[in-house]
PDB file of C-alpha atoms and ligand atoms in Angstrom:
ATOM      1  CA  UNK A1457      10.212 -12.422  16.570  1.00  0.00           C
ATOM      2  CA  UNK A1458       6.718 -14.081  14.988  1.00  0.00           C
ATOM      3  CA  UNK A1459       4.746 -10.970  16.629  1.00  0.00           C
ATOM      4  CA  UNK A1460       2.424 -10.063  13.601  1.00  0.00           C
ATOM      5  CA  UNK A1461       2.809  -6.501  12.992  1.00  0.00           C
ATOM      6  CA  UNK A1462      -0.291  -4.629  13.034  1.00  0.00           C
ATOM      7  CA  UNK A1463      -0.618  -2.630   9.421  1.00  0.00           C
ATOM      8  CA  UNK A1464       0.235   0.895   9.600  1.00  0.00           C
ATOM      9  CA  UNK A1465      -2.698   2.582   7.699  1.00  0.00           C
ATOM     10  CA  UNK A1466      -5.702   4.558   8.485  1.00  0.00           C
ATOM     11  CA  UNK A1467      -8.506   4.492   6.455  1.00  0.00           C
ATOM     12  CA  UNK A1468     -10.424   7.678   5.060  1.00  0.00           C
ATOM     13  CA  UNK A1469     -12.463   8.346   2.503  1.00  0.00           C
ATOM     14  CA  UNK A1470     -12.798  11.131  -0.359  1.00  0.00           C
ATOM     15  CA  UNK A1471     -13.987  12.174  -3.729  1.00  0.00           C
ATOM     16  CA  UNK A1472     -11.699  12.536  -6.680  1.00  0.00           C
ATOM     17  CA  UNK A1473     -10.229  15.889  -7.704  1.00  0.00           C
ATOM     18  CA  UNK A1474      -8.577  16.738 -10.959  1.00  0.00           C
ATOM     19  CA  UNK A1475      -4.880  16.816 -10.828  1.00  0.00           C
ATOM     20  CA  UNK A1476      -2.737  19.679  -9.795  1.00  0.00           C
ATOM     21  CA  UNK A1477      -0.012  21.049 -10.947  1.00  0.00           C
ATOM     22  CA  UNK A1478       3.369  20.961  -9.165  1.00  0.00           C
ATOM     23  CA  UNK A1479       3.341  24.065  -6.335  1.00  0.00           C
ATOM     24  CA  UNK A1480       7.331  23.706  -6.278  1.00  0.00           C
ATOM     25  CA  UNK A1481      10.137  21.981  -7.604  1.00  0.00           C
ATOM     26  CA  UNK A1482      10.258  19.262  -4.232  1.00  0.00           C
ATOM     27  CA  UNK A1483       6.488  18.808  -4.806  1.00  0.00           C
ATOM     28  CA  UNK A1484       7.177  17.996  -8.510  1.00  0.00           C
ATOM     29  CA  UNK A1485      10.084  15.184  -7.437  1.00  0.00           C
ATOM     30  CA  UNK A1486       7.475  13.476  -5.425  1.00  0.00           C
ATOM     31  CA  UNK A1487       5.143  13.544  -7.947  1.00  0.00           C
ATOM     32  CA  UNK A1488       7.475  12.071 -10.547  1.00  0.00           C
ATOM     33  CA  UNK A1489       8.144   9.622  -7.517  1.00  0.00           C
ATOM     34  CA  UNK A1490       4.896   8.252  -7.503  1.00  0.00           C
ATOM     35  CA  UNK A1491       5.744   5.649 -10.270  1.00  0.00           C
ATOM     36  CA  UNK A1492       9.390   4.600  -9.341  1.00  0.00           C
ATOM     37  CA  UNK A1493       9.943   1.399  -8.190  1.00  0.00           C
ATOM     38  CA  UNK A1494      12.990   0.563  -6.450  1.00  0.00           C
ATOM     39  CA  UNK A1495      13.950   3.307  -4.421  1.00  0.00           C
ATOM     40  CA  UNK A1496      16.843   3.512  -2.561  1.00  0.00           C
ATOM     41  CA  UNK A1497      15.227   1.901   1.016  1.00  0.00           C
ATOM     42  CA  UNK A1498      14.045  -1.046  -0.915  1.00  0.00           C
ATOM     43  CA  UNK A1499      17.645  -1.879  -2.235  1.00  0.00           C
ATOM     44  CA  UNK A1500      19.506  -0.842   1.178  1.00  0.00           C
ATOM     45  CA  UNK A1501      17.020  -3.913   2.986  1.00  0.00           C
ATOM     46  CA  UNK A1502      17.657  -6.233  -0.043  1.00  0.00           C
ATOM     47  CA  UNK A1503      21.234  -5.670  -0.045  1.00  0.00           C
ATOM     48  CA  UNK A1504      20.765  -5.826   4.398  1.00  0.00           C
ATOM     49  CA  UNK A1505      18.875  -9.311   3.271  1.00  0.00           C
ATOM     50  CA  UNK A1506      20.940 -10.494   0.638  1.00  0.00           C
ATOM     51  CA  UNK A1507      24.357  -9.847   2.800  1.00  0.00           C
ATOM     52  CA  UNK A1508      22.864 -12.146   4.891  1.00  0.00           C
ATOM     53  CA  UNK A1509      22.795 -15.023   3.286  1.00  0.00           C
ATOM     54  CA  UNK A1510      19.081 -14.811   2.395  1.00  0.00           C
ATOM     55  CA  UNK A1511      17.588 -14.879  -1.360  1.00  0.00           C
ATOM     56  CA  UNK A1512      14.171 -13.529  -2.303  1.00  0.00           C
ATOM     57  CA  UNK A1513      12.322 -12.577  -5.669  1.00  0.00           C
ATOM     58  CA  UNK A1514      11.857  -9.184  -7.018  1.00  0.00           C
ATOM     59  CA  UNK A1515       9.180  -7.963  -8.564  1.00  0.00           C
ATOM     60  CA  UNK A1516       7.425 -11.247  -8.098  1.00  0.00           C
ATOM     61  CA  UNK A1517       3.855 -11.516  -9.463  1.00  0.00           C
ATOM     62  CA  UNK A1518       1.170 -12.842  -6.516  1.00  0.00           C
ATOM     63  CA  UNK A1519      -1.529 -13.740  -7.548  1.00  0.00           C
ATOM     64  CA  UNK A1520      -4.467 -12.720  -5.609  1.00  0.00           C
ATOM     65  CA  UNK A1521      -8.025 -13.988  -6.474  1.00  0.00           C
ATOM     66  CA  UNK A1522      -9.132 -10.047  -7.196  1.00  0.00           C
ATOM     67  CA  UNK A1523      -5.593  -8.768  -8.281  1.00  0.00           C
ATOM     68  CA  UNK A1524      -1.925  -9.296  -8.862  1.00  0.00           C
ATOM     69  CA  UNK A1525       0.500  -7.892  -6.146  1.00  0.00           C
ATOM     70  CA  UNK A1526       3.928  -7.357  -6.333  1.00  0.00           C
ATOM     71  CA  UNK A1527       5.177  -6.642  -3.060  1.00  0.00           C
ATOM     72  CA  UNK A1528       8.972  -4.942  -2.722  1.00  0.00           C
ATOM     73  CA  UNK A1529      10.314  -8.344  -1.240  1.00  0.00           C
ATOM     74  CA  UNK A1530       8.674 -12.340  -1.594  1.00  0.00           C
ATOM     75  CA  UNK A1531       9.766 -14.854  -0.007  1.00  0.00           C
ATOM     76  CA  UNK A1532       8.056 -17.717  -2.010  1.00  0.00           C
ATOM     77  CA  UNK A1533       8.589 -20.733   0.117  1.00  0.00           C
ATOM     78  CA  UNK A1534       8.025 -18.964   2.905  1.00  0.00           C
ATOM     79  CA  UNK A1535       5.041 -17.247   1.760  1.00  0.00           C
ATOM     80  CA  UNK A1536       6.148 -13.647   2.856  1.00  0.00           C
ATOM     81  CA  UNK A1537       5.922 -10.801   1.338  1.00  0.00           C
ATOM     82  CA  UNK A1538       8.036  -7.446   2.636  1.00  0.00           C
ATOM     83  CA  UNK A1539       6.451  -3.744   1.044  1.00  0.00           C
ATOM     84  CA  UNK A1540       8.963  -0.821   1.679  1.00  0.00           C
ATOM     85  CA  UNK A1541       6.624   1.863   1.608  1.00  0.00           C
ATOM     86  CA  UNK A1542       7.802   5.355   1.091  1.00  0.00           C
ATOM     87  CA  UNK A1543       6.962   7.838   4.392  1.00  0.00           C
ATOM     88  CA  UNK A1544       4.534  10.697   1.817  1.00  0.00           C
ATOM     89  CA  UNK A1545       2.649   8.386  -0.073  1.00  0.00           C
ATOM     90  CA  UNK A1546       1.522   6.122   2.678  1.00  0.00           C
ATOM     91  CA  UNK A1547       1.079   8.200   5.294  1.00  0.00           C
ATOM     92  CA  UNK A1548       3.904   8.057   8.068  1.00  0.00           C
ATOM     93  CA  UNK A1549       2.944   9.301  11.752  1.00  0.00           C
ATOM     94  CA  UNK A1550       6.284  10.879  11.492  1.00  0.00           C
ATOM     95  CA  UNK A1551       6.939  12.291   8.011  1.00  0.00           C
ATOM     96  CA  UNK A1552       3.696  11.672   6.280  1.00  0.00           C
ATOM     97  CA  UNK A1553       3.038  15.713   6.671  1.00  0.00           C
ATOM     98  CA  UNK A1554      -0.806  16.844   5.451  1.00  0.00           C
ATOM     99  CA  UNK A1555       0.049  18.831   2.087  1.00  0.00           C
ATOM    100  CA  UNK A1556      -1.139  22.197   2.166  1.00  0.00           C
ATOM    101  CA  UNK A1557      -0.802  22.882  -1.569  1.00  0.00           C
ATOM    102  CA  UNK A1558      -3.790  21.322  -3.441  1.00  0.00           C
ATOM    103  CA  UNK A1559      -5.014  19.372  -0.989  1.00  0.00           C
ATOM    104  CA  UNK A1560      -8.493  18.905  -2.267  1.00  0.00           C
ATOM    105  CA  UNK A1561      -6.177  16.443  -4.381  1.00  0.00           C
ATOM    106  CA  UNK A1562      -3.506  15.279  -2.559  1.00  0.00           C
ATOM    107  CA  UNK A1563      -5.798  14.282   0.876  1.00  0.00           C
ATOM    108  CA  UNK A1564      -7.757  11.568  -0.742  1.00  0.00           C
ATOM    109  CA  UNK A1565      -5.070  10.634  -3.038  1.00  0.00           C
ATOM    110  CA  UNK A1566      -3.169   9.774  -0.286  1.00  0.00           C
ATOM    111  CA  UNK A1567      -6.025   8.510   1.969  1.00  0.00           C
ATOM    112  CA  UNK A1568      -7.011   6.071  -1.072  1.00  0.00           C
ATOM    113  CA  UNK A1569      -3.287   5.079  -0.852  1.00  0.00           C
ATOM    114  CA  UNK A1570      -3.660   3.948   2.491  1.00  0.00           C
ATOM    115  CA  UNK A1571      -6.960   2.255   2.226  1.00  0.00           C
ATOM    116  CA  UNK A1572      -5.018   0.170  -1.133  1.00  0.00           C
ATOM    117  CA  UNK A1573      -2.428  -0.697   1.525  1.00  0.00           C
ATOM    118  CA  UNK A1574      -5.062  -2.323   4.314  1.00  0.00           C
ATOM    119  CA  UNK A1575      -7.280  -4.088   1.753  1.00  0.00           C
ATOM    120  CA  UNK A1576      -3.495  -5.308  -0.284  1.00  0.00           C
ATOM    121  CA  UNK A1577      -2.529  -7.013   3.455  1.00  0.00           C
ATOM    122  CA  UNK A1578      -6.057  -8.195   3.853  1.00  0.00           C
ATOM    123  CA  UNK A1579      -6.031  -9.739   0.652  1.00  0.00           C
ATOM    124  CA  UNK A1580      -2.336 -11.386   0.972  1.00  0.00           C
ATOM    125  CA  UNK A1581      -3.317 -12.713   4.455  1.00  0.00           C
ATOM    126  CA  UNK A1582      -6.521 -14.306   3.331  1.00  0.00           C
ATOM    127  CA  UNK A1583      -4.417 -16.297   1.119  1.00  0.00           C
ATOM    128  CA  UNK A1584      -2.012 -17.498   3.759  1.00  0.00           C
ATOM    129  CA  UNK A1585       0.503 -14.791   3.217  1.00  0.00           C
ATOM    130  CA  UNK A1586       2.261 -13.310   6.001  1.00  0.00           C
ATOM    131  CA  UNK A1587       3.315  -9.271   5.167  1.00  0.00           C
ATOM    132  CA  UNK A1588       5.606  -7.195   6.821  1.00  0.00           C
ATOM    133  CA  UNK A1589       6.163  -3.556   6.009  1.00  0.00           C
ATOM    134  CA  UNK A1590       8.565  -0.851   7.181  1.00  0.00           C
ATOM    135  CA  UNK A1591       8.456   2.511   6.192  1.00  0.00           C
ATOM    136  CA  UNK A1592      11.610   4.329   3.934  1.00  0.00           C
ATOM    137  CA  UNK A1593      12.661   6.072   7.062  1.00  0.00           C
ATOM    138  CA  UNK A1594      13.528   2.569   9.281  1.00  0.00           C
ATOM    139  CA  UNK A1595      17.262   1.612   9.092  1.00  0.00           C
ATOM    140  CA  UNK A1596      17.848  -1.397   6.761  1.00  0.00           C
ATOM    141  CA  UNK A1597      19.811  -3.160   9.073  1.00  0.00           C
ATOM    142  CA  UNK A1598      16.851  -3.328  11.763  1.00  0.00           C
ATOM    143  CA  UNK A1599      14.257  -4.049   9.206  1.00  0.00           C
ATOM    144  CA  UNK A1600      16.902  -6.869   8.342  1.00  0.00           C
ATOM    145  CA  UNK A1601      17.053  -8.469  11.421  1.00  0.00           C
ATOM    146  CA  UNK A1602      13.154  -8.185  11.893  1.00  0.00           C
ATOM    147  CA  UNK A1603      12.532  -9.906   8.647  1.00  0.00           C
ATOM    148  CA  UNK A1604      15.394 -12.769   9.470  1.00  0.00           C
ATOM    149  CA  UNK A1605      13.845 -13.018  12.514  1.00  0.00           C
ATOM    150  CA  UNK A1606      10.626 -13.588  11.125  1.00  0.00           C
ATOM    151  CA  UNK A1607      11.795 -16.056   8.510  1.00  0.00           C
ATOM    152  CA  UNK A1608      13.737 -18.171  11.616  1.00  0.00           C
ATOM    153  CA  UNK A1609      10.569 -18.345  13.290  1.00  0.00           C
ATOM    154  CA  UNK A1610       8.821 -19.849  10.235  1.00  0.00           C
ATOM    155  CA  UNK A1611      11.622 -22.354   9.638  1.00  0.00           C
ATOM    156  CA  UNK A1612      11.515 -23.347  13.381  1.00  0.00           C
ATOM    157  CA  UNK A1613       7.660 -24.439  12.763  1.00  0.00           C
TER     158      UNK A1613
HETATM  159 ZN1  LIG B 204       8.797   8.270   7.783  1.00  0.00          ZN
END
């Protein structure tokens, strides 16, 4: 499996908006979500990773020439880096639903989100990084394989 997967994000523009308050208590969780870093995906693919066999850094500083990332997952030798990226905030065709409430802020919050993600991969490619991502909904155990599969290929040359 060395099939570059095409990045998942549309791009879209928008003006800023001042921010809203919380329409209900669900809203409010993902709000407070924006922040948190390891959710629960991200640990079910490390532990997936980690249970087989393979190590990784967390929370691992690259440095870009116009920023420091810090993907989910990096694979330093290998120059890969994994992002786990949760289904609201960057847009899944399947639950990345259009919010209704306050949407004047929320539709090019999130659009800005997904333009970040495209010019993040751009930026990690141009420096000879290879990037996978999977959204929070994908099983662990399949993005697993995909990213051992991946790593294989690279070892094999
Ligand atoms: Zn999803």
């Amino acid at each position: 499996m060395n099939k570059k997967r095409e990045p998942h994000v549309r791009l879209g523009g928008g003006t800023s908006a001042p921010y809203p308050i919380a329409t209900s208590p669900a809203a409010s969780r993902v709000m407070r979500g924006n922040t948190r870093r390891d959710t629960r995906p991200e640990i079910a693919l490390r532990r997936a990773l980690f249970g087989q066999g393979l190590r990784f850094r967390v929370d691992y500083p690259i440095r870009l020439p116009s920023r420091v990332v810090r993907p989910d997952i990096v694979f330093v030798r290998a120059r890969m880096a994994i992002f786990v990226d949760g289904c609201f905030w960057h847009g899944c065709p399947i639950h990345g639903t259009q919010p209704r409430h306050n949407s004047n802020y929320w539709l090019p919050k999130l659009a800005r989100n997904r333009q970040r993600d495209l010019q993040t991969q751009t930026a990690l490619q141009n420096e000879g990084w290879r990037v996978l991502r999977f959204w929070e909904h994908e099983e662990a155990q399949a993005a697993a394989a995909i990213v051992i599969g991946a790593i294989r290929s690279l070892a094999r040359g």
